[in-house]
């Protein structure tokens, strides 16, 4: 997949940041060191520093563009290019920290549930993460449905349904390996503004693999599939998420886990 766009991702900063603040609020220890897996453009680092100003911090992300943006925004911080799977295997630039935390990243990691015990083992005190649980919401059903039609299907191929666990799934995985686990879910109703806000929302995150494939096809074949796809998906999303005089409501489910070492 092509690299991420920090500017597009940050378009709805407040809405994307709120779950992280609620995750941080449920961490019961005061860590001396923090490792953020999938730190993105560094926009959530102030949340961690605000809660634990004395802690050392390292942010990891697999996107060069995100790491570049984080370093530019926070030149005094430490941000490293690294993959979550490498960290789980002990090959990352930082082996462990008191708090290992991740926001909206693990759903992109193939087989992330199988990696959870290894990821948790790198936390000396607490392992905390949140993942979006909206992959069967109308936004993603329509994304997969439109992408499965021709002429898009030939350019895109099968669109993966990125499955995350329910709170009980994650509790069983981590409690079964000895952690004390707090797991829950929340459905936010975000009020989005502007033209085609739901299309812009998913275009910065969940739709990225599809859009990158269409862009690559257009560049290689001189076609205009991306523009056609945006128009078709945008129309479907407007029907599924009708605009109101006060904005466009978007229901968004999130799953949260805070695992703490016993004793």
Short mmCIF file of N, CA and C in Angstrom, two decimals, residues 35 60 82-96 115 118-119 121-122:
data_model
loop_
_atom_site.label_atom_id
_atom_site.label_comp_id
_atom_site.label_asym_id
_atom_site.label_seq_id
_atom_site.Cartn_x
_atom_site.Cartn_y
_atom_site.Cartn_z
N UNK A 35 5.78 3.72 25.33
CA UNK A 35 6.00 3.38 23.93
C UNK A 35 4.65 3.41 23.23
N UNK A 60 6.47 4.82 17.65
CA UNK A 60 6.82 3.98 16.51
C UNK A 60 5.70 4.01 15.48
N UNK A 82 9.18 1.88 12.40
CA UNK A 82 9.21 0.47 12.80
C UNK A 82 7.83 -0.14 12.63
N UNK A 83 7.82 -1.46 12.44
CA UNK A 83 6.59 -2.22 12.25
C UNK A 83 6.19 -2.89 13.56
N UNK A 84 4.89 -2.93 13.83
CA UNK A 84 4.39 -3.57 15.06
C UNK A 84 4.82 -5.02 15.13
N UNK A 85 4.83 -5.72 14.00
CA UNK A 85 5.22 -7.13 14.00
C UNK A 85 6.69 -7.30 14.37
N UNK A 86 7.54 -6.38 13.94
CA UNK A 86 8.94 -6.43 14.34
C UNK A 86 9.08 -6.20 15.84
N UNK A 87 8.30 -5.26 16.36
CA UNK A 87 8.35 -5.01 17.80
C UNK A 87 7.94 -6.27 18.57
N UNK A 88 6.87 -6.92 18.13
CA UNK A 88 6.42 -8.13 18.81
C UNK A 88 7.48 -9.22 18.78
N UNK A 89 8.28 -9.25 17.71
CA UNK A 89 9.31 -10.26 17.56
C UNK A 89 10.63 -9.86 18.22
N UNK A 90 10.66 -8.71 18.90
CA UNK A 90 11.87 -8.28 19.58
C UNK A 90 12.89 -7.62 18.69
N UNK A 91 12.46 -7.18 17.50
CA UNK A 91 13.39 -6.56 16.55
C UNK A 91 13.21 -5.04 16.44
N UNK A 92 12.40 -4.46 17.28
CA UNK A 92 12.16 -3.03 17.20
C UNK A 92 13.27 -2.22 17.86
N UNK A 93 13.27 -0.90 17.65
CA UNK A 93 14.31 -0.04 18.23
C UNK A 93 14.19 0.09 19.74
N UNK A 94 13.01 -0.21 20.30
CA UNK A 94 12.80 -0.16 21.75
C UNK A 94 12.19 -1.50 22.16
N UNK A 95 12.84 -2.19 23.10
CA UNK A 95 12.39 -3.54 23.45
C UNK A 95 11.19 -3.54 24.39
N UNK A 96 11.13 -2.61 25.34
CA UNK A 96 10.05 -2.61 26.30
C UNK A 96 9.88 -1.23 26.91
N UNK A 115 -0.73 -11.85 17.95
CA UNK A 115 0.44 -11.10 18.40
C UNK A 115 0.26 -10.49 19.79
N UNK A 118 2.61 -11.45 22.77
CA UNK A 118 3.98 -10.97 22.58
C UNK A 118 4.07 -9.46 22.74
N UNK A 119 3.08 -8.72 22.23
CA UNK A 119 3.07 -7.27 22.40
C UNK A 119 2.92 -6.91 23.87
N UNK A 121 3.81 -8.59 26.40
CA UNK A 121 5.01 -8.97 27.14
C UNK A 121 6.07 -7.88 27.12
N UNK A 122 5.97 -6.93 26.18
CA UNK A 122 6.94 -5.82 26.12
C UNK A 122 6.57 -4.68 27.07
#
